[in-house]
Amino acid sequence: MADFRKQLYDKYHSTFKQHYIKDGFISKKSEYDYFRLKFLPLIRGYNTNSSILDLGCGQGILMDFLRKSGYTNLQGIDISEEQIAIAKKSILNVKVSDAFAFLNGSQKFDIIFALDFVEHFYKDELIRLVEIIFDHIAPGGCLVIRTPNGNAIYANKIIYGDLTHLTIFNHSSLSQLLNLYGFDRIEFYETGPIPKSIKGLVGFILWKIIRLIFNMIRFIEVGQTEKYLTQEFICKATNPNLIVDKL
């Protein structure tokens, strides 16, 4: 990756992630609660020994959560040496690698996670990347994406808060990209507040009210509503060659 991104990724933790965490935006516990509610239901149809790849694994928080949830066959890659050094402290199976280089082999995965990942590529790169990802998902396997939502009520902070963000999607444009290479059963989900505590429950209720008001305004203006309004959205897409039965 011989462009401005390499310089930023070389110090991604010290110039961005470290301050993001320090300023109270995220904590490991809140991330685990989020993963438990949002992602575990998406992969419950797969065995705990299913092969899982985490693209752009960062510090390995998702991998650590999956391991503690019983999943055993995990790999992760990230282009940031700083991030991988932190992930290795948890004895995770991670390595520094570019996604294109890593997916140059023949290994296929049952599940590929790409959280906060696709927005870091140019459109021409994404065309090649999604094709390669599809080719490396086993029959019946799935791709799980989380990315900033261009249709969000308050999208600017997450879209412009990272200099390495290059391509922003809404559910329509991401569907267009995934359909190009044969992904099936493309499903979308909002992120949003987690009603796990009193604070979370209040946030969840207020969010429902806010999105109702926003959609009323949108309907008055353009005659339709918007289904996905959170700052980020989640997408699950399946390789259609074989559907994995629920266990």
Tab-separated table of C-alpha atoms in Angstrom:
chain	number	residue	atom	x	y	z
A	1	MET	CA	0.000	0.000	0.000
A	2	ALA	CA	2.234	2.776	-1.328
A	3	ASP	CA	0.120	5.812	-0.523
A	4	PHE	CA	-0.641	8.149	2.388
A	5	ARG	CA	-2.396	5.376	4.336
A	6	LYS	CA	0.828	3.533	5.155
A	7	GLN	CA	2.182	6.525	7.038
A	8	LEU	CA	-1.041	6.778	9.045
A	9	TYR	CA	-1.325	3.029	9.696
A	10	ASP	CA	2.279	2.819	10.899
A	11	LYS	CA	1.219	4.959	13.866
A	12	TYR	CA	-2.495	4.174	13.925
A	13	HIS	CA	-2.623	3.302	17.610
A	14	SER	CA	-0.480	6.179	18.875
A	15	THR	CA	-2.102	8.860	16.722
A	16	PHE	CA	-5.721	7.680	16.673
A	17	LYS	CA	-6.858	4.569	18.547
A	18	GLN	CA	-5.051	5.423	21.770
A	19	HIS	CA	-6.811	8.784	21.999
A	20	TYR	CA	-10.110	7.288	20.881
A	21	ILE	CA	-10.030	4.893	23.839
A	22	LYS	CA	-8.565	7.406	26.288
A	23	ASP	CA	-11.317	9.917	25.556
A	24	GLY	CA	-13.903	7.367	26.682
A	25	PHE	CA	-15.394	6.484	23.327
A	26	ILE	CA	-15.067	2.740	23.886
A	27	SER	CA	-14.131	0.208	26.566
A	28	LYS	CA	-13.460	-3.502	26.254
A	29	LYS	CA	-16.484	-4.371	28.402
A	30	SER	CA	-18.853	-2.246	26.344
A	31	GLU	CA	-17.399	-3.738	23.163
A	32	TYR	CA	-17.968	-7.265	24.503
A	33	ASP	CA	-21.578	-6.421	25.384
A	34	TYR	CA	-22.015	-5.016	21.889
A	35	PHE	CA	-20.483	-8.089	20.222
A	36	ARG	CA	-22.622	-10.403	22.341
A	37	LEU	CA	-25.837	-8.674	21.311
A	38	LYS	CA	-25.051	-7.759	17.718
A	39	PHE	CA	-22.700	-10.410	16.324
A	40	LEU	CA	-23.171	-13.696	18.160
A	41	PRO	CA	-26.745	-14.070	16.819
A	42	LEU	CA	-25.372	-13.728	13.268
A	43	ILE	CA	-22.994	-16.691	13.604
A	44	ARG	CA	-24.956	-19.042	15.856
A	45	GLY	CA	-25.596	-21.314	12.900
A	46	TYR	CA	-21.884	-22.144	12.742
A	47	ASN	CA	-19.857	-24.559	14.892
A	48	THR	CA	-17.405	-23.120	17.406
A	49	ASN	CA	-14.592	-24.762	15.427
A	50	SER	CA	-15.601	-22.937	12.224
A	51	SER	CA	-12.682	-21.155	10.573
A	52	ILE	CA	-12.942	-17.422	11.242
A	53	LEU	CA	-10.863	-14.600	9.755
A	54	ASP	CA	-10.925	-11.084	11.180
A	55	LEU	CA	-9.844	-8.606	8.497
A	56	GLY	CA	-8.430	-5.434	10.011
A	57	CYS	CA	-8.425	-7.080	13.432
A	58	GLY	CA	-6.762	-4.110	15.132
A	59	GLN	CA	-5.953	-4.872	18.757
A	60	GLY	CA	-7.829	-8.171	18.554
A	61	ILE	CA	-10.808	-7.227	20.712
A	62	LEU	CA	-13.298	-9.125	18.541
A	63	MET	CA	-11.006	-12.161	18.360
A	64	ASP	CA	-10.519	-12.144	22.125
A	65	PHE	CA	-14.286	-11.999	22.604
A	66	LEU	CA	-14.869	-14.861	20.166
A	67	ARG	CA	-12.209	-16.968	21.865
A	68	LYS	CA	-13.810	-16.385	25.257
A	69	SER	CA	-17.164	-17.301	23.686
A	70	GLY	CA	-15.806	-20.714	22.714
A	71	TYR	CA	-14.629	-20.195	19.134
A	72	THR	CA	-11.275	-21.864	18.584
A	73	ASN	CA	-10.232	-21.527	14.938
A	74	LEU	CA	-9.413	-17.834	14.696
A	75	GLN	CA	-7.037	-15.807	12.545
A	76	GLY	CA	-6.617	-12.063	12.269
A	77	ILE	CA	-4.658	-9.657	10.119
A	78	ASP	CA	-4.042	-5.939	10.234
A	79	ILE	CA	-1.714	-3.646	8.340
A	80	SER	CA	-0.784	-1.717	11.501
A	81	GLU	CA	2.251	-3.120	13.316
A	82	GLU	CA	1.295	-1.117	16.419
A	83	GLN	CA	-2.139	-2.709	16.557
A	84	ILE	CA	-0.831	-6.234	15.975
A	85	ALA	CA	1.797	-5.816	18.703
A	86	ILE	CA	-1.025	-5.088	21.162
A	87	ALA	CA	-3.126	-8.005	19.881
A	88	LYS	CA	-0.214	-10.416	20.330
A	89	LYS	CA	-0.132	-9.626	24.052
A	90	SER	CA	-3.366	-11.629	24.288
A	91	ILE	CA	-1.626	-14.554	22.534
A	92	LEU	CA	-3.891	-14.255	19.532
A	93	ASN	CA	-3.238	-15.805	16.114
A	94	VAL	CA	-2.609	-12.509	14.353
A	95	LYS	CA	-0.118	-11.163	11.856
A	96	VAL	CA	0.788	-7.973	10.050
A	97	SER	CA	-0.491	-8.316	6.505
A	98	ASP	CA	-2.224	-6.531	3.685
A	99	ALA	CA	-5.625	-8.092	2.923
A	100	PHE	CA	-4.800	-8.589	-0.755
A	101	ALA	CA	-1.547	-10.379	0.062
A	102	PHE	CA	-3.078	-12.563	2.777
A	103	LEU	CA	-6.003	-13.633	0.601
A	104	ASN	CA	-3.668	-14.675	-2.185
A	105	GLY	CA	-3.675	-18.310	-1.055
A	106	SER	CA	-6.245	-21.080	-1.328
A	107	GLN	CA	-7.528	-21.231	2.257
A	108	LYS	CA	-11.260	-20.673	2.671
A	109	PHE	CA	-13.051	-19.466	5.785
A	110	ASP	CA	-16.495	-20.189	7.167
A	111	ILE	CA	-16.825	-16.660	8.539
A	112	ILE	CA	-14.980	-13.496	7.573
A	113	PHE	CA	-15.418	-10.412	9.728
A	114	ALA	CA	-14.638	-6.998	8.234
A	115	LEU	CA	-15.513	-4.547	10.996
A	116	ASP	CA	-14.612	-0.902	10.368
A	117	PHE	CA	-12.681	-2.119	7.338
A	118	VAL	CA	-14.238	-1.529	3.909
A	119	GLU	CA	-14.402	2.250	4.375
A	120	HIS	CA	-10.583	2.378	4.287
A	121	PHE	CA	-10.371	1.508	0.573
A	122	TYR	CA	-10.873	3.319	-2.713
A	123	LYS	CA	-13.721	2.104	-4.919
A	124	ASP	CA	-11.444	0.404	-7.448
A	125	GLU	CA	-9.738	-1.451	-4.600
A	126	LEU	CA	-13.105	-2.522	-3.182
A	127	ILE	CA	-14.137	-4.050	-6.494
A	128	ARG	CA	-11.097	-6.342	-6.353
A	129	LEU	CA	-11.274	-6.882	-2.595
A	130	VAL	CA	-14.876	-8.078	-2.472
A	131	GLU	CA	-14.242	-10.521	-5.312
A	132	ILE	CA	-11.244	-11.954	-3.449
A	133	ILE	CA	-13.184	-12.174	-0.184
A	134	PHE	CA	-16.040	-14.004	-1.901
A	135	ASP	CA	-13.577	-16.507	-3.373
A	136	HIS	CA	-12.168	-17.200	0.111
A	137	ILE	CA	-15.483	-17.857	1.853
A	138	ALA	CA	-16.370	-21.538	2.082
A	139	PRO	CA	-19.721	-22.703	0.661
A	140	GLY	CA	-22.383	-21.660	3.140
A	141	GLY	CA	-19.980	-19.264	4.821
A	142	CYS	CA	-20.682	-15.621	5.479
A	143	LEU	CA	-19.155	-12.162	5.472
A	144	VAL	CA	-20.014	-9.812	8.344
A	145	ILE	CA	-19.337	-6.115	7.784
A	146	ARG	CA	-19.664	-3.080	10.017
A	147	THR	CA	-19.113	0.295	8.400
A	148	PRO	CA	-20.116	3.970	8.777
A	149	ASN	CA	-23.616	4.680	7.525
A	150	GLY	CA	-23.923	7.440	4.950
A	151	ASN	CA	-27.648	7.703	5.730
A	152	ALA	CA	-27.170	8.148	9.471
A	153	ILE	CA	-28.872	10.987	11.316
A	154	TYR	CA	-25.525	12.110	12.712
A	155	ALA	CA	-22.906	10.601	10.420
A	156	ASN	CA	-20.256	13.316	10.226
A	157	LYS	CA	-18.351	12.472	13.409
A	158	ILE	CA	-17.639	8.882	12.509
A	159	ILE	CA	-17.169	9.510	8.785
A	160	TYR	CA	-14.724	12.395	9.111
A	161	GLY	CA	-13.142	11.401	12.430
A	162	ASP	CA	-10.534	9.174	10.772
A	163	LEU	CA	-8.263	10.386	7.954
A	164	THR	CA	-8.097	6.886	6.485
A	165	HIS	CA	-11.823	6.752	5.652
A	166	LEU	CA	-12.141	6.829	1.862
A	167	THR	CA	-15.466	5.249	0.792
A	168	ILE	CA	-18.742	5.642	2.670
A	169	PHE	CA	-21.696	3.340	2.051
A	170	ASN	CA	-25.380	3.192	2.727
A	171	HIS	CA	-27.222	-0.132	2.572
A	172	SER	CA	-28.070	0.389	-1.100
A	173	SER	CA	-24.512	0.980	-2.321
A	174	LEU	CA	-23.110	-1.856	-0.205
A	175	SER	CA	-25.762	-4.217	-1.595
A	176	GLN	CA	-24.752	-3.124	-5.086
A	177	LEU	CA	-21.129	-4.042	-4.381
A	178	LEU	CA	-21.913	-7.401	-2.757
A	179	ASN	CA	-24.404	-8.417	-5.450
A	180	LEU	CA	-21.716	-7.855	-8.056
A	181	TYR	CA	-19.944	-11.052	-7.018
A	182	GLY	CA	-22.830	-13.306	-6.066
A	183	PHE	CA	-23.334	-12.810	-2.348
A	184	ASP	CA	-26.773	-13.949	-1.244
A	185	ARG	CA	-29.124	-13.315	1.687
A	186	ILE	CA	-27.735	-9.820	2.224
A	187	GLU	CA	-29.134	-8.561	5.517
A	188	PHE	CA	-28.686	-5.227	7.285
A	189	TYR	CA	-28.963	-4.228	10.932
A	190	GLU	CA	-28.676	-1.008	12.886
A	191	THR	CA	-26.109	-0.739	15.658
A	192	GLY	CA	-27.636	1.657	18.192
A	193	PRO	CA	-27.843	1.708	22.012
A	194	ILE	CA	-27.747	-1.582	23.923
A	195	PRO	CA	-30.574	-1.889	26.518
A	196	LYS	CA	-28.379	-3.806	28.984
A	197	SER	CA	-28.431	-1.259	31.833
A	198	ILE	CA	-30.701	1.564	32.984
A	199	LYS	CA	-28.588	4.015	31.005
A	200	GLY	CA	-28.662	1.735	27.975
A	201	LEU	CA	-32.420	1.235	28.243
A	202	VAL	CA	-33.025	4.995	28.427
A	203	GLY	CA	-30.767	5.489	25.404
A	204	PHE	CA	-32.576	2.725	23.533
A	205	ILE	CA	-36.000	4.296	24.178
A	206	LEU	CA	-34.800	7.801	23.300
A	207	TRP	CA	-33.235	6.480	20.103
A	208	LYS	CA	-36.550	4.939	19.034
A	209	ILE	CA	-38.257	8.297	19.605
A	210	ILE	CA	-35.563	10.233	17.724
A	211	ARG	CA	-35.633	7.919	14.697
A	212	LEU	CA	-39.449	8.150	14.627
A	213	ILE	CA	-39.302	11.957	14.556
A	214	PHE	CA	-36.574	11.913	11.895
A	215	ASN	CA	-38.574	9.556	9.690
A	216	MET	CA	-41.671	11.722	10.051
A	217	ILE	CA	-39.667	14.686	8.749
A	218	ARG	CA	-38.159	12.579	5.978
A	219	PHE	CA	-41.571	11.275	4.925
A	220	ILE	CA	-42.952	14.816	4.731
A	221	GLU	CA	-40.002	15.880	2.564
A	222	VAL	CA	-39.520	12.921	0.197
A	223	GLY	CA	-42.482	10.618	0.804
A	224	GLN	CA	-40.507	7.723	2.261
A	225	THR	CA	-38.735	6.656	5.445
A	226	GLU	CA	-35.236	5.337	6.127
A	227	LYS	CA	-34.754	1.964	7.818
A	228	TYR	CA	-31.106	2.281	8.905
A	229	LEU	CA	-30.212	5.479	10.729
A	230	THR	CA	-27.461	4.627	13.221
A	231	GLN	CA	-23.926	6.007	12.736
A	232	GLU	CA	-22.808	2.565	11.613
A	233	PHE	CA	-24.691	-0.397	10.242
A	234	ILE	CA	-23.994	-4.117	10.148
A	235	CYS	CA	-24.301	-6.298	7.072
A	236	LYS	CA	-24.270	-10.093	6.797
A	237	ALA	CA	-23.912	-11.682	3.363
A	238	THR	CA	-23.750	-15.398	2.576
A	239	ASN	CA	-22.026	-17.507	-0.048
A	240	PRO	CA	-25.111	-19.066	-1.678
A	241	ASN	CA	-23.543	-22.361	-2.744
A	242	LEU	CA	-24.702	-24.026	0.460
A	243	ILE	CA	-26.703	-22.687	3.387
A	244	VAL	CA	-25.522	-23.745	6.833
A	245	ASP	CA	-28.365	-25.222	8.875
A	246	LYS	CA	-29.070	-23.787	12.292
A	247	LEU	CA	-27.717	-25.990	15.064
